[in-house]
PDB file of C-alpha atoms in Angstrom:
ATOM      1  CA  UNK A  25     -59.733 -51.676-106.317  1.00  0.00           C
ATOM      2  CA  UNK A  26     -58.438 -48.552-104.710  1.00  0.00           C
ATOM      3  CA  UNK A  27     -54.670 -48.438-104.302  1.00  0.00           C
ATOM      4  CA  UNK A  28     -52.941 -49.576-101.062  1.00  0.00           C
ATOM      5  CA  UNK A  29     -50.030 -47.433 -99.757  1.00  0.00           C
ATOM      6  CA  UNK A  30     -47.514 -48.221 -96.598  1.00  0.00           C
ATOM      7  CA  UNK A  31     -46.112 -45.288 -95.508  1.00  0.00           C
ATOM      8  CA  UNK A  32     -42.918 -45.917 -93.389  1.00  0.00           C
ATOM      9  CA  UNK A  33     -41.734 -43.189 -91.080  1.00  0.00           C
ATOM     10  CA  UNK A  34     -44.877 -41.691 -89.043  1.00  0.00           C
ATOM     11  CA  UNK A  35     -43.477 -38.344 -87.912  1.00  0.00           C
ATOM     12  CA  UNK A  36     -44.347 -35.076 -89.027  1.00  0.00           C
ATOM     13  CA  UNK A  37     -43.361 -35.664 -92.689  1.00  0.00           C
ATOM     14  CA  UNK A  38     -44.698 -39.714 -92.909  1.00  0.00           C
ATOM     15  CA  UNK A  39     -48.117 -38.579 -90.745  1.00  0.00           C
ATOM     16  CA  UNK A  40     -48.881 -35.327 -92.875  1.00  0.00           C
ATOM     17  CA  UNK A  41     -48.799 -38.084 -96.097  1.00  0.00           C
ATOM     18  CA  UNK A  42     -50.311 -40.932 -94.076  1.00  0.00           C
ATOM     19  CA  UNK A  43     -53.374 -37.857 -93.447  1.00  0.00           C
ATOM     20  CA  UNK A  44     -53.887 -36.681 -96.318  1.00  0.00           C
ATOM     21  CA  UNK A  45     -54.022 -40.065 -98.545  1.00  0.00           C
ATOM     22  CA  UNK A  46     -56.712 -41.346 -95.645  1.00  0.00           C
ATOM     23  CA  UNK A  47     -58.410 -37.831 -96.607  1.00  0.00           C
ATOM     24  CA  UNK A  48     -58.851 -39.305-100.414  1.00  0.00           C
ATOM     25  CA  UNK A  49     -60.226 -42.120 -99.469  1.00  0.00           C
ATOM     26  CA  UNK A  50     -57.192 -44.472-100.142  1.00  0.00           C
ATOM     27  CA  UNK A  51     -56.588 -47.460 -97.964  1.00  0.00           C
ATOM     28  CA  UNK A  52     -53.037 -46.880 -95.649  1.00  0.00           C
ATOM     29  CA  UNK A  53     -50.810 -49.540 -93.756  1.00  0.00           C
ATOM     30  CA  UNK A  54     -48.252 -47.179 -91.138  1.00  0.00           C
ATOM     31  CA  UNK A  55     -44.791 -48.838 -89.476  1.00  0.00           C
ATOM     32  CA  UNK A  56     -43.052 -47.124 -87.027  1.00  0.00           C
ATOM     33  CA  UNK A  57     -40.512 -48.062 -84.288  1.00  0.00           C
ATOM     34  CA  UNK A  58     -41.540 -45.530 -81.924  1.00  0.00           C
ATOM     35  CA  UNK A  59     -44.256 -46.815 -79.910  1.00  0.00           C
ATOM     36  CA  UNK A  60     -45.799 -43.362 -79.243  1.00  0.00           C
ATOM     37  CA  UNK A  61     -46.304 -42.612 -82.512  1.00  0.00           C
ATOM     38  CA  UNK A  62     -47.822 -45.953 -83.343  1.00  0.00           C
ATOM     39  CA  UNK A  63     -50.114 -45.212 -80.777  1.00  0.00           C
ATOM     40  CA  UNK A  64     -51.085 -41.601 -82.060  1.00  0.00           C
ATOM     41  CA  UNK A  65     -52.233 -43.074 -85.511  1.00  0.00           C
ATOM     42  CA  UNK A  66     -54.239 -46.561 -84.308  1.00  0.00           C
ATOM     43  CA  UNK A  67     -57.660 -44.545 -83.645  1.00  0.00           C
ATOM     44  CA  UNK A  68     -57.332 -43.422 -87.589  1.00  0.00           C
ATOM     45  CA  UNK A  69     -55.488 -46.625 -89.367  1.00  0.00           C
ATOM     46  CA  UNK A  70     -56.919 -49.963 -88.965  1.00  0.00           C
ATOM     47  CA  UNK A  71     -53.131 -51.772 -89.926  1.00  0.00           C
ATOM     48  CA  UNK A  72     -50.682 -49.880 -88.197  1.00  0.00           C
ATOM     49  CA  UNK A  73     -47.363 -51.721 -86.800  1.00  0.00           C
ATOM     50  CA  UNK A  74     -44.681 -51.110 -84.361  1.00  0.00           C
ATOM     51  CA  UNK A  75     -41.797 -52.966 -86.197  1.00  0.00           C
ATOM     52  CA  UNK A  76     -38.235 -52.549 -87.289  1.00  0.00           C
ATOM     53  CA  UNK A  77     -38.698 -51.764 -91.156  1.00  0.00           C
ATOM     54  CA  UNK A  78     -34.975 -52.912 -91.453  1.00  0.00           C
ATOM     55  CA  UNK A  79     -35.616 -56.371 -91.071  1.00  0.00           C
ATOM     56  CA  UNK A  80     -36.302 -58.160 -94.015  1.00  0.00           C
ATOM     57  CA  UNK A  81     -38.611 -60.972 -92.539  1.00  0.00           C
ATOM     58  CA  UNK A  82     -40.630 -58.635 -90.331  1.00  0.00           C
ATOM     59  CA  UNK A  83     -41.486 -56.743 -93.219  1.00  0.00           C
ATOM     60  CA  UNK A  84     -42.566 -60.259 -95.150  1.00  0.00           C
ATOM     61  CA  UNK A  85     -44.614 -60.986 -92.455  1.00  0.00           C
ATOM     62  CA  UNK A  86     -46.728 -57.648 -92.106  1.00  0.00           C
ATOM     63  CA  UNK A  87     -47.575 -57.967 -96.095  1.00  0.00           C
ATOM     64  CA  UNK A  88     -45.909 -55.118 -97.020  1.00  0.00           C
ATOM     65  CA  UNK A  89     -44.818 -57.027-100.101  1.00  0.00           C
ATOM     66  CA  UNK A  90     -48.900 -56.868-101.086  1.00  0.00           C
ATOM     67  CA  UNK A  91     -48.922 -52.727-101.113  1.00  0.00           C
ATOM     68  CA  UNK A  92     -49.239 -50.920-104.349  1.00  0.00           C
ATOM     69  CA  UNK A  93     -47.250 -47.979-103.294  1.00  0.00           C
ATOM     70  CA  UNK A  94     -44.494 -47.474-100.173  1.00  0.00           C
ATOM     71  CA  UNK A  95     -43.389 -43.987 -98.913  1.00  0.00           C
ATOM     72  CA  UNK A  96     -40.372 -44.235 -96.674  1.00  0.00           C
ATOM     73  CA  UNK A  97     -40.487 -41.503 -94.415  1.00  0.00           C
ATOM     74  CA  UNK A  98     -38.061 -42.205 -91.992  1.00  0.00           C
ATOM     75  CA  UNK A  99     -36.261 -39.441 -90.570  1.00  0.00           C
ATOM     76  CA  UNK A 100     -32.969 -38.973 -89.267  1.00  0.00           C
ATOM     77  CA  UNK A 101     -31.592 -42.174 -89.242  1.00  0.00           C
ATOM     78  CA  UNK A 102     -30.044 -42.559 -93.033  1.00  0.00           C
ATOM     79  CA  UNK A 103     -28.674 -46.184 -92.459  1.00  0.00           C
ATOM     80  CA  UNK A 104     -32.225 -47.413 -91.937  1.00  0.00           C
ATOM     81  CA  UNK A 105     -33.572 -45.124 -94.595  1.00  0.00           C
ATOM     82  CA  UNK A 106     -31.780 -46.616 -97.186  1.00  0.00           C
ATOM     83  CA  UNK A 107     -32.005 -50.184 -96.018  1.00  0.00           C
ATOM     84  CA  UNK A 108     -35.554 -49.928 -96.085  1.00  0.00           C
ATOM     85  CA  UNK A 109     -35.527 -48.912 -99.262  1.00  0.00           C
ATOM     86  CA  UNK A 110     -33.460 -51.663-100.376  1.00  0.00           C
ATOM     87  CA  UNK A 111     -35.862 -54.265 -98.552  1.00  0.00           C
ATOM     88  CA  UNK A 112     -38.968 -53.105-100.152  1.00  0.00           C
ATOM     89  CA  UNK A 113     -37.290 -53.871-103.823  1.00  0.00           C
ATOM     90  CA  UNK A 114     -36.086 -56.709-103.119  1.00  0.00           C
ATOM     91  CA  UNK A 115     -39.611 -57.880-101.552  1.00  0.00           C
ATOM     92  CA  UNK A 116     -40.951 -56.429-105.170  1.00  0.00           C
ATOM     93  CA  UNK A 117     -43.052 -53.363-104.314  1.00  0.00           C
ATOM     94  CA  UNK A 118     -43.594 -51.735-108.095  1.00  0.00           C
ATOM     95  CA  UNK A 119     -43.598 -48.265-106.484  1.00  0.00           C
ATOM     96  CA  UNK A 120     -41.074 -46.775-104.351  1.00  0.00           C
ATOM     97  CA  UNK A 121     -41.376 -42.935-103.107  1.00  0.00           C
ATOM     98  CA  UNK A 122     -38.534 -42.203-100.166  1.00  0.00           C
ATOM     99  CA  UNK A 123     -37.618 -38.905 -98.193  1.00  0.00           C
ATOM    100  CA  UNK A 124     -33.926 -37.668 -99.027  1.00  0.00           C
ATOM    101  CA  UNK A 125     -32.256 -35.196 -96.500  1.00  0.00           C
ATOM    102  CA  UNK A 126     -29.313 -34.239 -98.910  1.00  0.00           C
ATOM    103  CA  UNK A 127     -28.222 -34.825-102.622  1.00  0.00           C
ATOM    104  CA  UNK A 128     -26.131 -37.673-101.516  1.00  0.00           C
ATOM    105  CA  UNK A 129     -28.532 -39.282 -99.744  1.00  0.00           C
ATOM    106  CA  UNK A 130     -31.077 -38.905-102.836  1.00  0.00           C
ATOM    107  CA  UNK A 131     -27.860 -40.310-105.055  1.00  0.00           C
ATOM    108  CA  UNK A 132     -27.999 -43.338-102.506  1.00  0.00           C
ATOM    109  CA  UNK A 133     -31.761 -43.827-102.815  1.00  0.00           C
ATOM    110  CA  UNK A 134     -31.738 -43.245-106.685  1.00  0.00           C
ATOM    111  CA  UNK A 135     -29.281 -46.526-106.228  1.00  0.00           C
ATOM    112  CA  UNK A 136     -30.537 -48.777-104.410  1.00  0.00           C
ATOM    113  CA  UNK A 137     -34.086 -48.812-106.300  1.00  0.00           C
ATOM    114  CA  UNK A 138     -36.178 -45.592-105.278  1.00  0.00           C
ATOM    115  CA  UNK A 139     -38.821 -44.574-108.022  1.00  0.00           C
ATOM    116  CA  UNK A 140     -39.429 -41.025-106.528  1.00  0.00           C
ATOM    117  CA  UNK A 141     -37.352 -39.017-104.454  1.00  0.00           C
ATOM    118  CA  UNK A 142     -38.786 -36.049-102.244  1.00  0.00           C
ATOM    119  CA  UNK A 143     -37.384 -33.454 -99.669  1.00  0.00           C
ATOM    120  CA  UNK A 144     -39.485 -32.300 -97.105  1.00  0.00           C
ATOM    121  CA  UNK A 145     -37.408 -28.879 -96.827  1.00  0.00           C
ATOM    122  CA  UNK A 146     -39.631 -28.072-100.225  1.00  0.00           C
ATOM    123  CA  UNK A 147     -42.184 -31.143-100.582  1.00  0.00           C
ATOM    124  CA  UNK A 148     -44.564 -31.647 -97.815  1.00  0.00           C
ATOM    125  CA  UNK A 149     -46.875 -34.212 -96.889  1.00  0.00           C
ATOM    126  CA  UNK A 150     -49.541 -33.102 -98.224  1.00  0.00           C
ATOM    127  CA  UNK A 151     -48.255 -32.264-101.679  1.00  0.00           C
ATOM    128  CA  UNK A 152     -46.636 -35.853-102.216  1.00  0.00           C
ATOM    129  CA  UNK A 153     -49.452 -37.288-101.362  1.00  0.00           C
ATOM    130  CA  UNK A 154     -51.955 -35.808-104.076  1.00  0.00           C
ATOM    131  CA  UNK A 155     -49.134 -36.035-106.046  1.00  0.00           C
ATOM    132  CA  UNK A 156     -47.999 -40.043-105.705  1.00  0.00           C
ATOM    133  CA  UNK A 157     -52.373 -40.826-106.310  1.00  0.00           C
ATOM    134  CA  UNK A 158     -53.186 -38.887-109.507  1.00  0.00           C
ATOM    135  CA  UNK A 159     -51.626 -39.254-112.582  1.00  0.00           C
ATOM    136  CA  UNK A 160     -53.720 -35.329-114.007  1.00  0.00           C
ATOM    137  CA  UNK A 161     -52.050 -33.378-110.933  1.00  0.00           C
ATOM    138  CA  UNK A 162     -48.744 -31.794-111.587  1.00  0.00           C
ATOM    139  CA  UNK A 163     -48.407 -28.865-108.669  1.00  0.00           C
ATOM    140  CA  UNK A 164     -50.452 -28.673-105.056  1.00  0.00           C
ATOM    141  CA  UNK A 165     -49.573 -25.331-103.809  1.00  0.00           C
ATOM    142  CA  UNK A 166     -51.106 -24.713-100.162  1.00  0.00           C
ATOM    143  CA  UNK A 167     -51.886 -21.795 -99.775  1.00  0.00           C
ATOM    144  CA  UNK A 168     -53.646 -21.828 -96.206  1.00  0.00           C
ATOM    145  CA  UNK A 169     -54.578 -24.912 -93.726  1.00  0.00           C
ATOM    146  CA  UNK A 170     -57.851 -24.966 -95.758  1.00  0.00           C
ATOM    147  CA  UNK A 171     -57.275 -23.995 -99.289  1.00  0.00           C
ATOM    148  CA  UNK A 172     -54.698 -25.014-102.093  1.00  0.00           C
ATOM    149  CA  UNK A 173     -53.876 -23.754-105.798  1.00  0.00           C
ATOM    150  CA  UNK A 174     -53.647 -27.376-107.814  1.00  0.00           C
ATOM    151  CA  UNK A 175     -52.532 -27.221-111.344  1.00  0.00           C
ATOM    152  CA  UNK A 176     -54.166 -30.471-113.002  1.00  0.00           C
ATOM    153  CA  UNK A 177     -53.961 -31.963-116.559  1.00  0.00           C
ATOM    154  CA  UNK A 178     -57.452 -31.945-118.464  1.00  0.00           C
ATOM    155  CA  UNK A 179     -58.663 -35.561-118.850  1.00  0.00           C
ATOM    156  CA  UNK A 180     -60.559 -37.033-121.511  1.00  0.00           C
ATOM    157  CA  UNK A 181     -63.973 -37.100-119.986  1.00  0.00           C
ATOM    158  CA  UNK A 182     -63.666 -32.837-119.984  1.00  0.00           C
ATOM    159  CA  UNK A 183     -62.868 -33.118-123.801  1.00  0.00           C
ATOM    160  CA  UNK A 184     -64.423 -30.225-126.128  1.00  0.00           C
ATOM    161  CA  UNK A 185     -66.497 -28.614-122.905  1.00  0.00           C
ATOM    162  CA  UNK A 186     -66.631 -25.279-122.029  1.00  0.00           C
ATOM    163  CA  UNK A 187     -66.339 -24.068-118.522  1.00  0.00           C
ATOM    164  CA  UNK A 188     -69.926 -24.012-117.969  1.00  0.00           C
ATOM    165  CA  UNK A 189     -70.852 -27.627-119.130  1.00  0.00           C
ATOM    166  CA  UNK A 190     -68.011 -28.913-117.271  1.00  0.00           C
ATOM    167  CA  UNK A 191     -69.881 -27.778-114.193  1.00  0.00           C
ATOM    168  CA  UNK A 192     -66.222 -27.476-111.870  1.00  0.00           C
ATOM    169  CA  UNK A 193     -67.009 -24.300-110.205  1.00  0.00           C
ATOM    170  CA  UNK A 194     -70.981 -24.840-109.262  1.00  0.00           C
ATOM    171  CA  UNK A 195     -70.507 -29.013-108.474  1.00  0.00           C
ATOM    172  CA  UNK A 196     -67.081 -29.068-106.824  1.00  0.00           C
ATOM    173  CA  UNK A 197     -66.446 -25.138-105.540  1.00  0.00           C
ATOM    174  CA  UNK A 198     -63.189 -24.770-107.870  1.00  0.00           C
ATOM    175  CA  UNK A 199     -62.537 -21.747-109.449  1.00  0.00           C
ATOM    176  CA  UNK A 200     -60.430 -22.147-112.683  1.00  0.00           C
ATOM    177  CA  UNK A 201     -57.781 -19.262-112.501  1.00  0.00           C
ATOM    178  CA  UNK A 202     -56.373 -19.862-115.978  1.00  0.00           C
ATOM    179  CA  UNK A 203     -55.783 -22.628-118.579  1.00  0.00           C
ATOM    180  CA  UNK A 204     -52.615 -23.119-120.481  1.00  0.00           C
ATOM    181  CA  UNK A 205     -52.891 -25.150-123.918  1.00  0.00           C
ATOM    182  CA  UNK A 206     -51.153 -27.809-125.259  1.00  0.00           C
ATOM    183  CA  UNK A 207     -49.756 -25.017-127.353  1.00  0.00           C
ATOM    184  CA  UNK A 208     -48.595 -22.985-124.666  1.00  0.00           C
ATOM    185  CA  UNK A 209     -51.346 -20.397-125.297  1.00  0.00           C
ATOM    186  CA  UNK A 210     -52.257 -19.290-121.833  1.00  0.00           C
ATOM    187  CA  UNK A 211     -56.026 -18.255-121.243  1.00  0.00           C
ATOM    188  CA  UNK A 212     -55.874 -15.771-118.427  1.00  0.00           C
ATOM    189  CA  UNK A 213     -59.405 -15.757-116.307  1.00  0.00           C
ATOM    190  CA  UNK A 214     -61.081 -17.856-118.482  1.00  0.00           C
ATOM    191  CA  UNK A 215     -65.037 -17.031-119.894  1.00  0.00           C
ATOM    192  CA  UNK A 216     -67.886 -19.500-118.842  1.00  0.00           C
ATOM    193  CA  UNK A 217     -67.690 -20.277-122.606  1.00  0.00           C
ATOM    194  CA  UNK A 218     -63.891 -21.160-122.977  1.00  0.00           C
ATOM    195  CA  UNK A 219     -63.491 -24.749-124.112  1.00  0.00           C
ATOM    196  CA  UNK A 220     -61.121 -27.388-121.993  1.00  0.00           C
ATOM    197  CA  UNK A 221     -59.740 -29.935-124.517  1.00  0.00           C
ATOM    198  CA  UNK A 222     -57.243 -33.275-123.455  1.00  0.00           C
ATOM    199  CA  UNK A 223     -54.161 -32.576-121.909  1.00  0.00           C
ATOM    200  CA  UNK A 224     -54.525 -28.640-121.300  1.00  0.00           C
ATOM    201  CA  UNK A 225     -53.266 -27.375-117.893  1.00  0.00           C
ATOM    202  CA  UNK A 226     -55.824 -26.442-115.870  1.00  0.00           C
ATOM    203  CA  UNK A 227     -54.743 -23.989-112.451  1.00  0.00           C
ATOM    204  CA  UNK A 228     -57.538 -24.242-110.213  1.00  0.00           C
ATOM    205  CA  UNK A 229     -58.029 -22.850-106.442  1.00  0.00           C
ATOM    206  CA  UNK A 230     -60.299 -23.980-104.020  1.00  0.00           C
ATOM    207  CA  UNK A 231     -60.587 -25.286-100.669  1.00  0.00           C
ATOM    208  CA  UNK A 232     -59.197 -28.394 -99.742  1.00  0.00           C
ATOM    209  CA  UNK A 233     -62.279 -30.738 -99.598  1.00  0.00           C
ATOM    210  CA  UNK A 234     -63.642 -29.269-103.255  1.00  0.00           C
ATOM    211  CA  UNK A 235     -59.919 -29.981-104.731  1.00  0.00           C
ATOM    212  CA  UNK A 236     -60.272 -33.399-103.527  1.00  0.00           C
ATOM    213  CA  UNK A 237     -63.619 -34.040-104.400  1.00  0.00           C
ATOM    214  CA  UNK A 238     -62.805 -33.120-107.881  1.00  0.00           C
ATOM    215  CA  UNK A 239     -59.515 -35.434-108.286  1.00  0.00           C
ATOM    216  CA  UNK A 240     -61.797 -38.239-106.943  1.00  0.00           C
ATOM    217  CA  UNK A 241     -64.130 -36.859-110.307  1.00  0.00           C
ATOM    218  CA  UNK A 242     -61.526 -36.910-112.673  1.00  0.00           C
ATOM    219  CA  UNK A 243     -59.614 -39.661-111.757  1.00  0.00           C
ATOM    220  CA  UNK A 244     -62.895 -41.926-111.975  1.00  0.00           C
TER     221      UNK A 244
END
């Protein structure tokens, strides 16, 4: 089964992640007090709730307790930001990723049971998102609305094939830019013949859809 996220906070930051794990093709549950922006995401998210995430029972009742995976995006209001936080531990979610406006509100997070800590002033929506869903992907770089420079980890499955008989740039539009080795070596503008073997970095550019379409591949 494909993992469920709630994502908790639907303004800019909250909606750009809510977007772009809908683009993957993961299932998304969105809670937001602001009616308006409830409203904005209903045409796109079949579960989305106008409810005070700050209430413990609330959140029992919408099943948020059933989610793989909650990003609290909530924005300026720090107090409710860090009670929600709290909440969703208690209820038992396994995964915890939560917005932090300043070191002491990450320190506050960090306490009261976040897993992963992000700031939108250098993390954005979209980046957290591909980030928080594959396990190979260790930078998204966006480098236009339509196109992205990804560094991912090499899985298994590409083990021992060259370029070519991977197939990346002809079936999923990626360019490979370089590949850095286990060993550090660093293959700049690799051949058609180059090998790929586990766990080598792979820093690939492409547009959006392709880079998506190929973390579906690997992540199979």
């Amino acid at each position: 089964m494909k993992k469920q996220f709630v994502v908790i906070g639907l303004g800019r930051f909250g909606g750009s992640v809510t977007r772009t794990l809908l683009s993957l093709g993961f299932e998304v549950m969105g809670i937001d007090q602001d009616e308006r922006k409830v409203s904005e995401f209903a045409s796109i998210l079949p579960h989305v709730f106008q409810a005070d995430s700050t209430d413990d029972g609330v959140m029992r009742k919408l099943g948020v307790k059933n989610m793989d995976h909650a990003i609290v995006a909530i924005g300026g209001d720090l107090q409710a930001s860090i009670l929600t936080t709290l909440i969703l531990k208690d209820i038992g979610l396994k995964h915890i990723t939560a917005k932090a406006t300043s070191d002491y509100h990450q320190r506050v997070l960090e306490g009261v049971g976040a897993d992963h800590i992000v700031h939108p002033e250098r993390d954005t929506g979209i980046r957290v998102a591909h980030r928080i869903t594959s396990k190979n992907m260790v930078e998204y770089l966006e480098l236009s609305p339509e196109h992205s420079l990804v560094e991912i980890i090499a899985p298994q499955r590409l083990n021992g094939k060259s370029l070519l008989q991977s197939n990346i740039r002809a079936k999923y539009g990626c360019n490979v830019m370089a590949i850095r080795r286990v060993n550090n070596e660093l293959v700049v503008s690799p051949q058609a013949s180059d090998l790929i073997y586990t766990g080598d970095l792979l820093v690939l550019i492409g547009s959006n859809r392709d880079i998506n379409r190929f973390e579906k591949f690997i992540g199979e």
